[in-house]
Coordinates of C-alpha atoms and ligand atoms in Angstrom, one line a residue:
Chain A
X41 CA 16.6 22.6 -10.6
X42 CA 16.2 19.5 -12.0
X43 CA 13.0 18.2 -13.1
X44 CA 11.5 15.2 -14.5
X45 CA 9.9 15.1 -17.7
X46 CA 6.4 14.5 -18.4
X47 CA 7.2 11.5 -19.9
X48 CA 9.4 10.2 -16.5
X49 CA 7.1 11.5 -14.1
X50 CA 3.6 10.2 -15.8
X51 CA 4.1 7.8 -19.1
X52 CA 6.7 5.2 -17.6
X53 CA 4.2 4.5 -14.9
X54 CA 1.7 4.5 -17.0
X55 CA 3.0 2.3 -19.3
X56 CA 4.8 0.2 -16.5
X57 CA 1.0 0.0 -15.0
X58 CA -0.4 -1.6 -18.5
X59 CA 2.2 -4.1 -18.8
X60 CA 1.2 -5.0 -15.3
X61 CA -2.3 -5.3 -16.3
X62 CA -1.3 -7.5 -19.4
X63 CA 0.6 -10.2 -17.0
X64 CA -2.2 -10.5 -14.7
X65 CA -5.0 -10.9 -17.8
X66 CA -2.3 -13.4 -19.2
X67 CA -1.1 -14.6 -15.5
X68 CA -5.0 -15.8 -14.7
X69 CA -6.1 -17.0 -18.3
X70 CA -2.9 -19.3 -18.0
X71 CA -3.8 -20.8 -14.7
X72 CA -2.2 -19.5 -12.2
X73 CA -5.1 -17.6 -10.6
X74 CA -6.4 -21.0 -10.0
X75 CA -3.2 -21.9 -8.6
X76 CA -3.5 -19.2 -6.2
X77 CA -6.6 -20.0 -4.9
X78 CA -5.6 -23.5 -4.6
X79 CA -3.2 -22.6 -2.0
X80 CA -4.6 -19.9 -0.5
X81 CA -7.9 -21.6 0.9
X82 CA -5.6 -24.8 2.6
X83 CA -3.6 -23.7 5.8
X84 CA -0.4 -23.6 4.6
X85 CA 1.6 -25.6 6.8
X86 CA 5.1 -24.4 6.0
X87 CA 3.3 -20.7 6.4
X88 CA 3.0 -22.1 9.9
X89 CA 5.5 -23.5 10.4
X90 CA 4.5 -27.1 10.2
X91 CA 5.1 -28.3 6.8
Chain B
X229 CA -29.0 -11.7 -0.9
X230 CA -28.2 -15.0 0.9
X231 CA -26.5 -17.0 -2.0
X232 CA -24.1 -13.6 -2.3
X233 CA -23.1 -13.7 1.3
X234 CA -22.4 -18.0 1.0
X235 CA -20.2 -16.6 -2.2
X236 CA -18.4 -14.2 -0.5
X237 CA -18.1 -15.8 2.2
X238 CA -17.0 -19.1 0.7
X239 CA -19.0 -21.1 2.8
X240 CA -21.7 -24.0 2.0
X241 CA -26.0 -23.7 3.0
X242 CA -25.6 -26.3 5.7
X243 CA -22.9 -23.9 7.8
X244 CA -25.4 -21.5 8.2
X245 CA -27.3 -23.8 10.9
X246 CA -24.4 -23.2 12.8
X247 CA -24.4 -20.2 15.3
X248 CA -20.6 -19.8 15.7
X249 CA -20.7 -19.6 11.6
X250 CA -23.5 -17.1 11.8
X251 CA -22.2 -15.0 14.7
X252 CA -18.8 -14.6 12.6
X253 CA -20.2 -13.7 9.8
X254 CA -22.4 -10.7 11.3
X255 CA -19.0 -9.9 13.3
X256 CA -17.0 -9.5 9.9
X257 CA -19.9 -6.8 8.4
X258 CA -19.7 -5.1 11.9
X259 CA -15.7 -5.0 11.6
X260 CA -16.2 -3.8 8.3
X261 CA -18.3 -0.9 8.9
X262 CA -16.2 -0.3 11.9
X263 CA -13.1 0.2 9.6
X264 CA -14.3 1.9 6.5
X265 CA -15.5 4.5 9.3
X266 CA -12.3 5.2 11.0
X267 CA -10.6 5.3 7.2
X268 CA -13.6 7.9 6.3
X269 CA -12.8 10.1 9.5
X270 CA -9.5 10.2 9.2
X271 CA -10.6 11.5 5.6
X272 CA -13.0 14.0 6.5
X273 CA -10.9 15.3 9.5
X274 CA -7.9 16.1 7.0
X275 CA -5.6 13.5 8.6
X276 CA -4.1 12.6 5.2
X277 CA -2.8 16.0 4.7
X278 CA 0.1 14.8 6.2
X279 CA 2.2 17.9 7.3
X280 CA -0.5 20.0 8.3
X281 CA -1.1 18.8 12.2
X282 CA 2.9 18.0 12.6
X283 CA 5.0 14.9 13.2
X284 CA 3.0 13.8 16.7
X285 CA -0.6 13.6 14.8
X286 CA 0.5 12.3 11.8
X287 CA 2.4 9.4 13.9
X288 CA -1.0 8.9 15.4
X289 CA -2.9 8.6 12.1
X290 CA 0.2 6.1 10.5
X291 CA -0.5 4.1 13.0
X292 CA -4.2 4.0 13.5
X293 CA -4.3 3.2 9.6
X294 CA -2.0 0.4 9.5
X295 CA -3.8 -0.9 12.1
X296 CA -7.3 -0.6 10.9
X297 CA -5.8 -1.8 7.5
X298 CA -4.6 -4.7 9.1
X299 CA -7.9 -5.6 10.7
X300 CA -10.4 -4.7 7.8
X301 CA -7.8 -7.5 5.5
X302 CA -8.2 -10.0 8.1
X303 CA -12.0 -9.8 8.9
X304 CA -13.2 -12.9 8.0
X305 CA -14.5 -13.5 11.5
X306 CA -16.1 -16.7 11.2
X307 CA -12.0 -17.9 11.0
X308 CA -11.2 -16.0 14.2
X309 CA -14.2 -17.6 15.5
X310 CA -13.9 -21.0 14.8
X311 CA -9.9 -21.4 14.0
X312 CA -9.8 -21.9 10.6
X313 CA -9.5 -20.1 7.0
X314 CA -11.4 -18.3 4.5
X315 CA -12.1 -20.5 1.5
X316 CA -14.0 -18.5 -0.9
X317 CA -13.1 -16.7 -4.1
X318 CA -11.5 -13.3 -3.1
X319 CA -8.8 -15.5 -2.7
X320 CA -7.9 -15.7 -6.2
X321 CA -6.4 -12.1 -5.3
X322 CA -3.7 -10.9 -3.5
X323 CA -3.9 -8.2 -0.7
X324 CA -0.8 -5.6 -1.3
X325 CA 1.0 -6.3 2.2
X326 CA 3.1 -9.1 3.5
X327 CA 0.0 -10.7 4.8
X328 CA -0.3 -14.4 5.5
X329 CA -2.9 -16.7 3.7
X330 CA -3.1 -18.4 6.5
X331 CA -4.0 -16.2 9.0
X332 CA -7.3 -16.9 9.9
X333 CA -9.1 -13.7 9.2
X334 CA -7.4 -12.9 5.8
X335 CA -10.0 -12.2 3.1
X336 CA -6.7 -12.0 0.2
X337 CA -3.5 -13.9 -0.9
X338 CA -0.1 -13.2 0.4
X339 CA 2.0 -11.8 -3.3
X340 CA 5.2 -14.0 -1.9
X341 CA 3.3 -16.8 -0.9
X342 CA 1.3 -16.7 -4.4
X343 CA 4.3 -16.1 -6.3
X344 CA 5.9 -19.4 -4.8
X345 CA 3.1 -21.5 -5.1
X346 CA 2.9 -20.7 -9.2
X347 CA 6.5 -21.9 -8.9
X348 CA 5.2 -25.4 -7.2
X349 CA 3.2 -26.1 -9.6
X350 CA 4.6 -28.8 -12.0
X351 CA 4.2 -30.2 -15.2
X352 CA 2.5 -33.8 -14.8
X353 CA 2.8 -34.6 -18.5
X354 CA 6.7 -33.9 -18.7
X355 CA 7.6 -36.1 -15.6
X356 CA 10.0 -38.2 -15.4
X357 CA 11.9 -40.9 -13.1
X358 CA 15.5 -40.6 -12.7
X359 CA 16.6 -44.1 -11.6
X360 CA 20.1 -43.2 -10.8
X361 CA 19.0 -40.8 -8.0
X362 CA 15.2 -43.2 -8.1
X363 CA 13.8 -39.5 -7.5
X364 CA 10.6 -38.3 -9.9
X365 CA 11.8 -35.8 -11.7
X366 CA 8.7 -32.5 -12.1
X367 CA 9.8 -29.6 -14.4
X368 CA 8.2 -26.4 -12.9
X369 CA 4.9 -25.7 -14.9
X370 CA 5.4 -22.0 -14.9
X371 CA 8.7 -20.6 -15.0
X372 CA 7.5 -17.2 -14.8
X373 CA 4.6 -16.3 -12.2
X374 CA 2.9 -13.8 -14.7
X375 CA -0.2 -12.9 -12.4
X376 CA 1.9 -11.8 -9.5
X377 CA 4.4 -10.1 -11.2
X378 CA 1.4 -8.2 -12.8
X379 CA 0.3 -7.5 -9.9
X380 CA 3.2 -6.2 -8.2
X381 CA 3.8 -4.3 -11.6
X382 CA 0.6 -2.4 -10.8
X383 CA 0.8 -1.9 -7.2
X384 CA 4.5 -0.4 -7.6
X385 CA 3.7 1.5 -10.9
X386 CA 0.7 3.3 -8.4
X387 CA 2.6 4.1 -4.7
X388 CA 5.8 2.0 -4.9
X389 CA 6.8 1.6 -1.4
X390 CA 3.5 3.3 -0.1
X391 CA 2.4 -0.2 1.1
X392 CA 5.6 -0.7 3.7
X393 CA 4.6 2.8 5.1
X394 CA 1.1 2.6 5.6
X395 CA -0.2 -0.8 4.5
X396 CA 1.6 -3.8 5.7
X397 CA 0.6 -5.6 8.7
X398 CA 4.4 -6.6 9.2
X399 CA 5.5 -3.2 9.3
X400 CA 3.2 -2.1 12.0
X401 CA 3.9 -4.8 14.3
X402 CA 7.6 -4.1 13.8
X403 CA 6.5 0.3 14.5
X404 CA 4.5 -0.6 17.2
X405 CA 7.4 -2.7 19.1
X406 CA 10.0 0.7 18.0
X407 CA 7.5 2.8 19.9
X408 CA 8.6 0.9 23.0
X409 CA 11.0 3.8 25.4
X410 CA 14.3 1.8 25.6
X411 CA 17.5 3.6 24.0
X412 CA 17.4 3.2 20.2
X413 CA 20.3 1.9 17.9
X414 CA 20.3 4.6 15.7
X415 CA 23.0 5.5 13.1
X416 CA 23.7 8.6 11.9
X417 CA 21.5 10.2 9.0
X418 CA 22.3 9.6 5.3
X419 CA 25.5 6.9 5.9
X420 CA 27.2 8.0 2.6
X421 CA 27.9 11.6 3.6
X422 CA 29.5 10.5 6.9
X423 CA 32.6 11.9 7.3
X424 CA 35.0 9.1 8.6
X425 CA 37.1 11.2 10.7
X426 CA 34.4 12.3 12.7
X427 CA 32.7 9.1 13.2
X428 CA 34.6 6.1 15.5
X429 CA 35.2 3.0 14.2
X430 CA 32.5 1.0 15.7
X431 CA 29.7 3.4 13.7
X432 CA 30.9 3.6 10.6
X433 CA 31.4 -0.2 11.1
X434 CA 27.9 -0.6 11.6
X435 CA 26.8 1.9 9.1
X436 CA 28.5 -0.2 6.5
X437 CA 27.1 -3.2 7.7
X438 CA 23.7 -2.0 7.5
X439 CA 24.2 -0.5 4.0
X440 CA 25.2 -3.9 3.0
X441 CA 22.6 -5.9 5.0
X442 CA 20.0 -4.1 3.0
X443 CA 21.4 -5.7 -0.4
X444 CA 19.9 -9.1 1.3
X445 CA 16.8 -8.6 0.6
X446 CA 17.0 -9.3 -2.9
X447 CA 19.1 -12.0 -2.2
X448 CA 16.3 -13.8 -0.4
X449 CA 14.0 -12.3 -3.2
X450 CA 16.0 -14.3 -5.9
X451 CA 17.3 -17.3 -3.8
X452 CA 14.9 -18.0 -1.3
X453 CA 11.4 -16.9 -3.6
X454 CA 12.7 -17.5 -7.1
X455 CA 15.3 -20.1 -7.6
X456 CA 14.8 -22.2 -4.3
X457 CA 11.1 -23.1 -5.1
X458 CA 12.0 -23.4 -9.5
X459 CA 15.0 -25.5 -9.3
X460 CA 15.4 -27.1 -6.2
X461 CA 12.2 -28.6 -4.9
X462 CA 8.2 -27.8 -5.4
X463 CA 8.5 -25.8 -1.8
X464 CA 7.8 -22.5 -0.7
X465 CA 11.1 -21.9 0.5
X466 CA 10.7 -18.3 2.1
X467 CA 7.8 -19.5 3.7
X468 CA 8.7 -22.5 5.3
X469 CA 11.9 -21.6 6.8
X470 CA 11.8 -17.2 6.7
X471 CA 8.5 -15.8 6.9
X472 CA 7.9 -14.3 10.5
X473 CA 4.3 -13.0 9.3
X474 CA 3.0 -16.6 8.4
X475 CA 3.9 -17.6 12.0
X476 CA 2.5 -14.5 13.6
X477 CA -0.6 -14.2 11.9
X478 CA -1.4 -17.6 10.7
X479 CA 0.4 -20.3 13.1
X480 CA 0.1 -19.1 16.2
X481 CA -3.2 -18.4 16.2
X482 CA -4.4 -21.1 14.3
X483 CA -2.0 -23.4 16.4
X484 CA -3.9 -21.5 20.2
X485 CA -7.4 -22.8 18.7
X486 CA -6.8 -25.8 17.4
X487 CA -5.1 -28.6 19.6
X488 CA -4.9 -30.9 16.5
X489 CA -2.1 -28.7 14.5
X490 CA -0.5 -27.6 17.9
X491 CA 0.0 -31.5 18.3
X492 CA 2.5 -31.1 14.8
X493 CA 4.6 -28.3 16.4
X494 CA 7.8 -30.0 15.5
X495 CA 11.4 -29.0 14.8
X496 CA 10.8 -26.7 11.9
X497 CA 7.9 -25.0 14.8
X498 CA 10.7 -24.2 16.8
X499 CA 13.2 -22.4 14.1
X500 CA 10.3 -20.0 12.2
X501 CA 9.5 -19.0 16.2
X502 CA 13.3 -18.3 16.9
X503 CA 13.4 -16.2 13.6
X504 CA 10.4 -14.7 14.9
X505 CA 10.9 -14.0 18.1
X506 CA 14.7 -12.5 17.1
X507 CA 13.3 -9.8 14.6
X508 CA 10.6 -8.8 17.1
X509 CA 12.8 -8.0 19.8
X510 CA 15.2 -6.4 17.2
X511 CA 13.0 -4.4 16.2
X512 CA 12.4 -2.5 19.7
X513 CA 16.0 -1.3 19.6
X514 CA 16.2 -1.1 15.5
X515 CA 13.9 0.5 13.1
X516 CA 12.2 -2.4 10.9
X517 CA 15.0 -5.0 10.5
X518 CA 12.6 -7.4 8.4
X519 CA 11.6 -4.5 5.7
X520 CA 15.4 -3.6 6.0
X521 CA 17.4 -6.5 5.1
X522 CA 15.0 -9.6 5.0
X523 CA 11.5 -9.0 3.0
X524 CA 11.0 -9.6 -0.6
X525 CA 7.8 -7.9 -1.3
X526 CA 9.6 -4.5 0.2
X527 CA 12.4 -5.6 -2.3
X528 CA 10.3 -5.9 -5.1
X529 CA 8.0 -2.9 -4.1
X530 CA 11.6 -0.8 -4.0
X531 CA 12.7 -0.9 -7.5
X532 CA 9.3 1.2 -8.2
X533 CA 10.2 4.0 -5.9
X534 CA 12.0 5.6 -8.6
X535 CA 9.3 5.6 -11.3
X536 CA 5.9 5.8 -9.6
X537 CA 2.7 8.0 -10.1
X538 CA 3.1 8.5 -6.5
X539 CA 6.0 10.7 -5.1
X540 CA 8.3 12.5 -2.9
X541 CA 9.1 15.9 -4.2
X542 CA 11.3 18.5 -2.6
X543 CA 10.1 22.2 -2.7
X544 CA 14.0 23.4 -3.4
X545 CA 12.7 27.0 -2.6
X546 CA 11.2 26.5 0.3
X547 CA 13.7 24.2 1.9
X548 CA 16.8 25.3 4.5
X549 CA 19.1 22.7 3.6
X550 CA 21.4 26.1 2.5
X551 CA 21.1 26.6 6.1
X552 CA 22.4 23.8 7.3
X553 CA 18.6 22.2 8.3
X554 CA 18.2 18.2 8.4
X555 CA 15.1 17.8 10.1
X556 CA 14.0 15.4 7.3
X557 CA 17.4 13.1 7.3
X558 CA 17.2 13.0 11.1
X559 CA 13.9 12.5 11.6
X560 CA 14.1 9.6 8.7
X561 CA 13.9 6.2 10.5
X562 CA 14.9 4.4 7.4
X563 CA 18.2 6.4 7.3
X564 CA 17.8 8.3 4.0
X565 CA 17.9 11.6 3.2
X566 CA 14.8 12.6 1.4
X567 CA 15.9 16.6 -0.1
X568 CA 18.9 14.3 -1.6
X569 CA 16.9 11.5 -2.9
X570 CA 13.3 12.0 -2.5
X571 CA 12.7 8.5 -4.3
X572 CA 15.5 6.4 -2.3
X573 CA 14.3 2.7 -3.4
X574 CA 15.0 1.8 0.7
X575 CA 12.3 5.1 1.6
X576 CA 9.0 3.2 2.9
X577 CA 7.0 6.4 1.7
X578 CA 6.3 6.5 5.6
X579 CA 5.4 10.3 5.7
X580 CA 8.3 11.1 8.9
X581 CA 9.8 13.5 6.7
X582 CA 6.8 15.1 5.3
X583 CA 5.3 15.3 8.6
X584 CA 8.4 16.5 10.8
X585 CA 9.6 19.5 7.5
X586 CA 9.1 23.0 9.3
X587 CA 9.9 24.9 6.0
X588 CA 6.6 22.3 4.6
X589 CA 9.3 21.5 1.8
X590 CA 8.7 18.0 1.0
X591 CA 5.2 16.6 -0.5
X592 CA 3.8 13.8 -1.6
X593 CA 1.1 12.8 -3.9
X594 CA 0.6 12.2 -7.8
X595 CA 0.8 16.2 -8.7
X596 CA 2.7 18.0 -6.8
X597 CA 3.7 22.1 -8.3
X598 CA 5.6 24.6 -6.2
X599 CA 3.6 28.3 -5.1
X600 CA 4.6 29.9 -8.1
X601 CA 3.4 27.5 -10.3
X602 CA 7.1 25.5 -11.1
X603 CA 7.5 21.5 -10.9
X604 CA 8.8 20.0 -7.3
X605 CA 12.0 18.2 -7.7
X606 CA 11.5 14.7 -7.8
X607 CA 14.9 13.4 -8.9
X608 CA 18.3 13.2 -6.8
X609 CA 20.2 16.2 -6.2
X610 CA 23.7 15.6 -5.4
X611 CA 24.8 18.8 -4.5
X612 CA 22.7 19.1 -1.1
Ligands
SF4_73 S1 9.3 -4.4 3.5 FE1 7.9 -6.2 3.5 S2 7.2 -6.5 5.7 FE2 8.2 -4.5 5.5 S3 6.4 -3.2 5.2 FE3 7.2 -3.7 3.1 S4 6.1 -5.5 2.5 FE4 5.7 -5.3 4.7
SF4_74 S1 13.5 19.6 7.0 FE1 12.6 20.7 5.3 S2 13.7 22.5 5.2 FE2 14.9 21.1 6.5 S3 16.3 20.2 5.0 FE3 14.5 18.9 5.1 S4 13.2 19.6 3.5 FE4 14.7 21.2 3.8
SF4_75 S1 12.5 9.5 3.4 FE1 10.6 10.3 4.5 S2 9.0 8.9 3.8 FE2 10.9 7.9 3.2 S3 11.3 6.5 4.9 FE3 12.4 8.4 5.3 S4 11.0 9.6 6.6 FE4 9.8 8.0 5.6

């Protein structure tokens, strides 16, 4: 039967999860949490199909 | 206690004076408790444990949790109330799901609708006229949307396609219309072991148009989310001429409570309702067309299937596949067969299979080890 290694199953995840972590940190610090927000508190009129 | 609940709920002193304001904002901690208590029965009463009351009760408790998902994400009521938005500072984050900003309860950002609008954003210092086309010329200001990719990173890395199954507010409406009784267009289980001389034309015809439907979703991903909104023009092209969520949950009740945006419905009104209105009835006859062949986020969320903490795992000594059993692959709405790939990036971790397995072959979780003690099979296996 074939089974993943420990490594597969739990570290690329893991380490996958990290990176993840390290774009958001850098993602917000750069601005674009900001630029998020910005957005997201207008009604987006193409959401709506207005725009 | 008071400035807390202004903060969370983004709202200024001088709203408070009004009752509507005041009455949403008790409704929203009521809708609260409401849902964190139907999440903690379910809990408490086992529900999770997903093949232990069969296929019916576990159908029951999919749905019930999308549903109270849906509702405790969109409880701002005060926007229910009064037919506006949230404006306060949880929206700086995203909610997992394909859930409109603009829906007037939601407390989060939508990851696609984020995502695009870090791709509007231009660089003011580097613009530029172009007089032969006398068009201003903006260079993106991000050419890479770091904080959503981040965050999709984390949400896949955890439960991959968890969020189709179980929390996306897209994906229940589109269940809830397939539990309609009319006849179903359903194609045959696991499409690449169908044996063309058995099957006529006209299935295998639509089996390989489905297979290669499902490739559009990344082409919308990478056109219509990416390159569209980067290259072209500062627009978020997905949502202004796709999304079916933005107009369900955010324009058409926001357009039913307030005559002055109703007043705008124009042209582009009329295509995002067709679109709408097409996958909605498609979707009483076909499971999830959207999360089949349209949605980026489910595009995205796929490529983590394979490598998440959370899993599918196939108990191959329990099993009956030796004895010819397929409950699993027939039961699958998605068309996959889960004992030959338990991770199938197009599996919506919707428990079917898990729930419907009478040998109780198939789990799910972070940990998973078989009675005596050996690792579940995670990976493909060809041979079945
Ligand atoms: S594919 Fe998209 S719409 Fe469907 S459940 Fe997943 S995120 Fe939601
Ligand atoms: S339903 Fe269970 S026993 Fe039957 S093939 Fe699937 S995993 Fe094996
Ligand atoms: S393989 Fe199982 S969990 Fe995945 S979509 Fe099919 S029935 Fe749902």
């Amino acid at each position: 039967m074939k089974t993943e290694s420990k490594f597969l199953r739990y570290g690329i995840p893991v380490i996958v999860l990290l990176i993840g972590a390290g774009f958001m940190i850098y993602g917000a610090t750069d601005g674009e949490a900001f630029a998020v927000l910005k957005k997201a508190v207008a009604i987006c009129m193409e959401c709506i199909g207005l725009g | 206690m008071k400035e807390i609940i202004l903060w969370l709920f983004g709202l200024e002193e001088e709203a408070l004076s009004d009752p509507t304001t005041v009455a949403g904002i008790i409704a929203s901690f009521v809708v609260i408790a409401a849902c964190l208590a139907v999440f903690i029965t379910l809990i408490v009463k086992g529900r999770y444990k997903i093949n232990r009351f069969g296929n019916k009760v576990w159908q029951r408790t999919k749905l019930i949790t999308q549903g109270t998902w849906f509702i405790l994400t969109n409880s701002f009521m005060v926007g229910w109330f009064k037919g506006t938005i949230y404006q306060g500072k949880l929206k700086y984050m995203c909610v997992p799901g394909m859930n409109c900003y603009s829906c007037p309860g939601a407390w989060g950002a939508c990851p696609i609708g984020a995502m695009q609008a870090i791709f509007d954003e231009f660089d003011a210092t580097k613009s530029w006229y172009d007089p032969e086309t006398h068009t201003l010329v903006q260079p993106p200001l991000y050419w890479v949307a770091f904080y959503i990719i981040g965050f999709i990173m984390i949400v896949g890395a955890l439960c991959g396609r968890f969020i189709c199954g179980l929390l996306c507010p897209f994906g229940w409406v589109q269940d809830l219309l397939y539990k309609i009784p009319v006849k179903k267009l359903k194609l045959p289980r696991d499409e690449r072991r169908i044996n063309a001389s058995k099957h006529p034309g006209a299935v295998r015809f639509f089996l390989g148009l489905d297979r290669a439907l499902r490739y559009f979703k990344y082409a919308f991903l990478v056109i219509m989310v990416i390159f569209l909104p980067l290259i072209v023009s500062a627009n978020p092209w997905f949502c202004k001429y796709v999304c079916p969520s933005g107009m369900l949950i955010g324009g058409i009740p926001l357009m039913s409570m307030n005559e002055s945006l109703a007043a705008q419905a124009a042209s582009l009104t009329l295509l995002k309702m067709s679109i709408l209105v097409s996958l909605l009835v498609i979707s009483v006859f076909l499971y999830r067309p959207f999360c089949r062949y349209i949605c980026p986020l489910g595009a995205l969320y796929s490529l983590f299937n394979p490598i998440s903490l959370y899993k599918y795992g196939i108990d191959d000594s329990k099993c009956n596949r030796c004895k010819g059993c397929h409950a699993c692959a027939n039961a699958c709405p998605m068309g996959i067969d889960p004992v030959k790939t338990p991770n199938n990036p197009e599996c919506i971790r919707c428990g079917t299979c898990n729930a419907t397995c009478p040998q109780k072959a198939i789990h799910s979780g972070f940990k998973f080890k078989t009675a005596d003690g050996s690792a579940i099979r995670t990976r493909k296996n060809k041979n079945n």
